[in-house]
Short mmCIF file of C-alpha atoms and ligand atoms in Angstrom, two decimals:
data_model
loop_
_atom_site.label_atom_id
_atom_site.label_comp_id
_atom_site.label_asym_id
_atom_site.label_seq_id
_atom_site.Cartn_x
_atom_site.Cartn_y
_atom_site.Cartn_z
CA UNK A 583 104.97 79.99 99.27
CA UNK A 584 105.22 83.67 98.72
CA UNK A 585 101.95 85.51 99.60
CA UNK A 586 103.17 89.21 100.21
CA UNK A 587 105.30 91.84 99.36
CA UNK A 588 106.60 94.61 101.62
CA UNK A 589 107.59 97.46 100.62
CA UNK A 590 109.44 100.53 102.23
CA UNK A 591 108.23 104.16 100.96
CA UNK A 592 111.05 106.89 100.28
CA UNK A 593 114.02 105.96 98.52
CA UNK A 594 111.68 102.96 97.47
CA UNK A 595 108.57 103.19 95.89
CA UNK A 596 108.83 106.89 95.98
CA UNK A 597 111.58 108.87 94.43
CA UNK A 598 112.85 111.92 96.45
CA UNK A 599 115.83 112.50 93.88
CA UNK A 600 113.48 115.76 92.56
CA UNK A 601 113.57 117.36 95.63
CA UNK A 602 115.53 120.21 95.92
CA UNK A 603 116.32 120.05 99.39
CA UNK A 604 114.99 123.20 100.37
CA UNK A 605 113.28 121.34 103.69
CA UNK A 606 113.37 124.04 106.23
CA UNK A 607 111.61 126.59 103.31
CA UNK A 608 108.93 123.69 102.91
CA UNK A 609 108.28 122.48 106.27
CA UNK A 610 107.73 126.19 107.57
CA UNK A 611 105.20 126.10 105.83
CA UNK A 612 103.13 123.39 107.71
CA UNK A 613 104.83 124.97 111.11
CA UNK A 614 103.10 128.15 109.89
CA UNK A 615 99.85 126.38 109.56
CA UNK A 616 100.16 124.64 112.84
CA UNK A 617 100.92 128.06 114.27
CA UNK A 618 98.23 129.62 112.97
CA UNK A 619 95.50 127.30 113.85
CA UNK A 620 96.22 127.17 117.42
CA UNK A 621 96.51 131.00 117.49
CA UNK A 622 92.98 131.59 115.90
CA UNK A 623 91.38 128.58 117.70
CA UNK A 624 93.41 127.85 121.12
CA UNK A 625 95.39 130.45 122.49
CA UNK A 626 97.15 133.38 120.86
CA UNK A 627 100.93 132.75 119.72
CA UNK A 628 103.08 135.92 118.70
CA UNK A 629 106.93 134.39 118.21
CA UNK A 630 106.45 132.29 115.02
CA UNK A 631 110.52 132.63 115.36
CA UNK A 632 110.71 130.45 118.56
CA UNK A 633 107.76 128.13 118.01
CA UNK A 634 109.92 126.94 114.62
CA UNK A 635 112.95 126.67 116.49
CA UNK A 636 111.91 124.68 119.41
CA UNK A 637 109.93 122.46 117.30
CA UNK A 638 112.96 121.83 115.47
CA UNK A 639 115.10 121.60 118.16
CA UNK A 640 112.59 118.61 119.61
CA UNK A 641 112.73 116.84 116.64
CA UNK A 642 116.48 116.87 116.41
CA UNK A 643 116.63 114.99 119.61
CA UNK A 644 113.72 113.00 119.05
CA UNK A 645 115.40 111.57 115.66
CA UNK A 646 119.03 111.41 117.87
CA UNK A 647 117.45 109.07 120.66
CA UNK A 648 115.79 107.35 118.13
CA UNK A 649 118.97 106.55 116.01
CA UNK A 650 120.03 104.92 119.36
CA UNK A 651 116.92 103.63 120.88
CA UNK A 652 115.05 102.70 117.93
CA UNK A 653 112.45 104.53 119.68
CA UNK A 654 110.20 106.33 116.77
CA UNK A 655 110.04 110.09 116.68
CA UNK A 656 106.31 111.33 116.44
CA UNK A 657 105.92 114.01 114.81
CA UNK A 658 101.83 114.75 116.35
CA UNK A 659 103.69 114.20 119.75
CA UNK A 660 106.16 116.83 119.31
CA UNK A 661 103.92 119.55 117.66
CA UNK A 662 101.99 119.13 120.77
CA UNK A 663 105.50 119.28 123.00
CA UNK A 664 106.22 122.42 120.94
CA UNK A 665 103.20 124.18 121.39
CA UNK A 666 103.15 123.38 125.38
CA UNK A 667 106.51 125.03 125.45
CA UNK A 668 104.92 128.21 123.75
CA UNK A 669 102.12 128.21 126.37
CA UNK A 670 99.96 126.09 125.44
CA UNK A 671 97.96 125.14 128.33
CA UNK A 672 98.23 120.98 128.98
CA UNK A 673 95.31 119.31 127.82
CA UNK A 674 94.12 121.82 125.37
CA UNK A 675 95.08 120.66 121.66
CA UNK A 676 96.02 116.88 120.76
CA UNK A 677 97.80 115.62 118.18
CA UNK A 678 94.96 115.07 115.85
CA UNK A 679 94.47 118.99 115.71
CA UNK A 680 98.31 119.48 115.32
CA UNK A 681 98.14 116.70 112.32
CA UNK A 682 95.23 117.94 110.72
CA UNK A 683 96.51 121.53 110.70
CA UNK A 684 99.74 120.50 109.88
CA UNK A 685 97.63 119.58 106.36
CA UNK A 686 100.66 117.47 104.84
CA UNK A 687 100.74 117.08 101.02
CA UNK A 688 103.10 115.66 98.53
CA UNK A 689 106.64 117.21 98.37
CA UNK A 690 107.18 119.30 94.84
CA UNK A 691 109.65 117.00 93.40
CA UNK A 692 108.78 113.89 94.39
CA UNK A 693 107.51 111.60 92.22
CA UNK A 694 106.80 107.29 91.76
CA UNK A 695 109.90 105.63 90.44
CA UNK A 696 108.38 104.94 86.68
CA UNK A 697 107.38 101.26 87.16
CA UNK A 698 106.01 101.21 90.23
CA UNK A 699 102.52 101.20 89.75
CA UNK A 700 102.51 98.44 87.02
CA UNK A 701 104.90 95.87 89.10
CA UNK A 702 102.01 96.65 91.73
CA UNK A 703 99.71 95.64 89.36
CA UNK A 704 101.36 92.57 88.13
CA UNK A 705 101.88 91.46 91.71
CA UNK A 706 98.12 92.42 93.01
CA UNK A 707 97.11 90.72 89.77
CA UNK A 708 98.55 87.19 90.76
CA UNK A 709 97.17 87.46 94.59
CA UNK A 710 100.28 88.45 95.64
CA UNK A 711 99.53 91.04 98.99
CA UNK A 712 101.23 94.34 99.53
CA UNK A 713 102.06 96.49 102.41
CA UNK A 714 104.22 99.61 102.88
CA UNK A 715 106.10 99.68 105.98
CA UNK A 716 108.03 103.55 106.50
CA UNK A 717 110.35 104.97 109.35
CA UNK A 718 108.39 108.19 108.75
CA UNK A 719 108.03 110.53 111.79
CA UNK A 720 104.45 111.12 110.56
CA UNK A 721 101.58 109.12 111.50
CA UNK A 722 100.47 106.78 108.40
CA UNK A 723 97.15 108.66 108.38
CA UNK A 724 99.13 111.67 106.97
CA UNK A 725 101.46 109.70 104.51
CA UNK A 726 97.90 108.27 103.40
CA UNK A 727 97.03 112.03 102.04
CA UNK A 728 100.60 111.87 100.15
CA UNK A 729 100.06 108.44 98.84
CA UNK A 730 96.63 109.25 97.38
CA UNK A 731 98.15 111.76 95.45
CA UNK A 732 100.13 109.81 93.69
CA UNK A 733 97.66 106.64 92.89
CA UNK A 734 99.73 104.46 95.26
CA UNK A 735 96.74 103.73 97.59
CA UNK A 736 94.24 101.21 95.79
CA UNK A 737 97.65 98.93 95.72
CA UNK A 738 98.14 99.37 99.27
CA UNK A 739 94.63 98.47 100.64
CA UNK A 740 95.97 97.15 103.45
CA UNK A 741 99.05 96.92 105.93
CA UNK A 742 100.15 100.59 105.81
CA UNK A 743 102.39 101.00 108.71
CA UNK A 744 104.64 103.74 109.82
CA UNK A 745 107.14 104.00 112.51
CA UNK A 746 105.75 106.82 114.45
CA UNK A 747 102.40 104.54 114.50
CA UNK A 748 104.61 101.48 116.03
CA UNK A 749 106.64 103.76 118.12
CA UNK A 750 109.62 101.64 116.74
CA UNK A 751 111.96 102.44 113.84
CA UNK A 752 112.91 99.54 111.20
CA UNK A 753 115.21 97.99 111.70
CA UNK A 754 113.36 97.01 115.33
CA UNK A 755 111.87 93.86 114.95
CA UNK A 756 108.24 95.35 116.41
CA UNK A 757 107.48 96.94 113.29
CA UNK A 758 107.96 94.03 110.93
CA UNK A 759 105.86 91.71 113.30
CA UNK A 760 103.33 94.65 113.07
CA UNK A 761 102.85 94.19 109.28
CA UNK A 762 102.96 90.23 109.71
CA UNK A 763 99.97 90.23 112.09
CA UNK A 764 98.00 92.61 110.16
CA UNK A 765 98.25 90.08 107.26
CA UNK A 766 98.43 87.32 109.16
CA UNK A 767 101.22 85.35 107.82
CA UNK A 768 104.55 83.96 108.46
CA UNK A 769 107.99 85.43 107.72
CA UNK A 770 108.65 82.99 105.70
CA UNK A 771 105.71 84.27 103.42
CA UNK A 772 106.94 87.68 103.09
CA UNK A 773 109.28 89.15 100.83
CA UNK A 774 110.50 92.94 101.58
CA UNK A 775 111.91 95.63 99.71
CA UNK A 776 113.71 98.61 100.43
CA UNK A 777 116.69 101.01 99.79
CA UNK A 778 118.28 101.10 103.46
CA UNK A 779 120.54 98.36 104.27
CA UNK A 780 120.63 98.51 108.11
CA UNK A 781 116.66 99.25 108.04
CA UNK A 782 115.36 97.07 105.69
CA UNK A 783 117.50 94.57 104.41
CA UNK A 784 119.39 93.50 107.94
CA UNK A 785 115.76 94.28 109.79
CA UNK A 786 113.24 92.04 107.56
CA UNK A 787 115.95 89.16 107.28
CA UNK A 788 116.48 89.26 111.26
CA UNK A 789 112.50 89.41 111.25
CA UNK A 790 112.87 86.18 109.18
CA UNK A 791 111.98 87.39 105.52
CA UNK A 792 114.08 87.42 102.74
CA UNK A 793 115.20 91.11 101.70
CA UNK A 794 115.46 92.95 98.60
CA UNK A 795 117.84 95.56 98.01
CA UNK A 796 116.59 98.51 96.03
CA UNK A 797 119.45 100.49 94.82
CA UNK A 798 118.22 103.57 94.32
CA UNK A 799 121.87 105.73 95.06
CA UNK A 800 125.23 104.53 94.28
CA UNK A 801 125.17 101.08 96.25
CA UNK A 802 126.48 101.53 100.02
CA UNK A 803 129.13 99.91 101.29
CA UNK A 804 127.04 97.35 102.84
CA UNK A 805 128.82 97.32 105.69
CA UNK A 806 132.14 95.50 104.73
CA UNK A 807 129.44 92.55 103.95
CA UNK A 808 128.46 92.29 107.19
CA UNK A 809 124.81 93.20 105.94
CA UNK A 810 124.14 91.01 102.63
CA UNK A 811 120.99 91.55 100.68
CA UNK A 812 119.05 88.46 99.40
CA UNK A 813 119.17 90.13 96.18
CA UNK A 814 119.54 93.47 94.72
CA UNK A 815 117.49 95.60 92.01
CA UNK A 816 118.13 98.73 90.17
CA UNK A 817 114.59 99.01 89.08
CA UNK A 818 111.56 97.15 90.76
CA UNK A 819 110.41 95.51 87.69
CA UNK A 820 113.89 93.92 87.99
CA UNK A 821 112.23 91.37 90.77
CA UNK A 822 109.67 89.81 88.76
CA UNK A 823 112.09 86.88 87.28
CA UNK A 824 113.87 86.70 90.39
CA UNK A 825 110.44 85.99 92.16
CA UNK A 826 110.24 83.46 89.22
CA UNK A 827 113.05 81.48 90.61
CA UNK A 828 112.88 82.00 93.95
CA UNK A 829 108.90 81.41 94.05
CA UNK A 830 108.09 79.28 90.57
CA UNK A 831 104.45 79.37 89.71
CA UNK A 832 103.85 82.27 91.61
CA UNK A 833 102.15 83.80 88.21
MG1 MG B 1268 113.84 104.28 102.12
#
């Protein structure tokens, strides 16, 4: 019996196709922030220059290992890295100052594929549970502030995971168990959806669930079929009929 509904963020529930790619421009901006507040409340910085570039240099490797390792980059963990490389005496800021300076908002461009928040109704509606489950870098507490903005929350009252909170990357098979205990239910009870076919269509089905592609970009290769979605959508609202046959009764 189906009794949940997973769903991955970016690419997902979330379209990034507004963004204009200017991420170094935009992320400077939080660095700047993140800069400043240690300065005025820590210990004076002067090389904004060098605090950006080793930052970025961490999180380069910390996303390379993790490609390998599945290990999830943090990104509280390497603002606080980055600012003990600047001189930042050990023990003196944590990453709850780093995150809450960092004061993350909604990227200009993004915006909620169009039926998003209606399918969320429909399903919420029928006592169908949700959960979002994101290889995000940032902590879930700062994606929170993002999601707010955009009315996704009050769907999502529960089971909000990200990677960087798991310290696992889908596909890993520690992060999907995360979101199963937190609603206590079997694999088998779980349906996910998401854009990535190595993250979240090969991870939830080796986690047990079935797996919905969301094709959100011309569809990948999918891995000379090596990697075969239980179904595939172009637009969410696309999975209400096939929950219909796959689940009958379910509304
Ligand atoms: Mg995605």
């Amino acid at each position: 019996m189906l009794k949940a509904i997973l769903f991955d963020l970016d690419d997902t529930l979330l379209d990034w196709r507004g963004f204009n790619n200017q991420w170094p421009e935009f992320e400077e901006v939080f660095l700047g922030r993140v800069f400043t507040a240690i300065s005025h409340q820590i210990v004076p910085l002067t090389n904004f220059r060098a605090f950006v570039d080793d930052f970025r240099e961490r999180i380069r490797e910390a996303w390379r290992q993790g490609r390998g390792t599945l290990i999830a980059p943090n990104l509280g963990r390497v603002l606080v890295e980055t600012a003990e490389a600047m001189g930042v005496p050990s023990g003196k800021i944590d990453e709850a100052f780093v995150l809450n300076a960092y004061d993350w908002k909604a990227v200009p461009g993004t915006k909620l594929f169009p039926e998003v928040l209606e399918v969320l109704k429909t399903i919420r509606d029928h006592g169908i549970r949700t959960g979002i489950v994101t290889n995000a870098a940032q902590p879930m507490r700062i994606r929170d502030i993002e999601i707010s903005e955009f009315g996704l929350l009050e769907h999502f009252p529960e089971c909000r995971i990200s990677a960087a909170d798991v310290g696992y990357l889908k596909p890993h098979p520690a992060i999907f168990q995360r979101a199963l205990d937190e609603l206590k239910m079997q694999p088998e009870e779980v349906i996910f959806v998401g854009d990535n076919p190595i993250a979240d269509i090969a991870g939830a089905q080796g986690a047990g669930m079935q797996a919905i592609l969301r094709i959100t970009t011309p569809v990948p290769p999918m891995l000379s079929g090596l990697i075969i979605p239980d179904a595939a959508v172009n637009t969410l609202d696309e999975m209400l009929p096939m929950l219909d046959r796959w689940h009958p009764g379910w509304r």
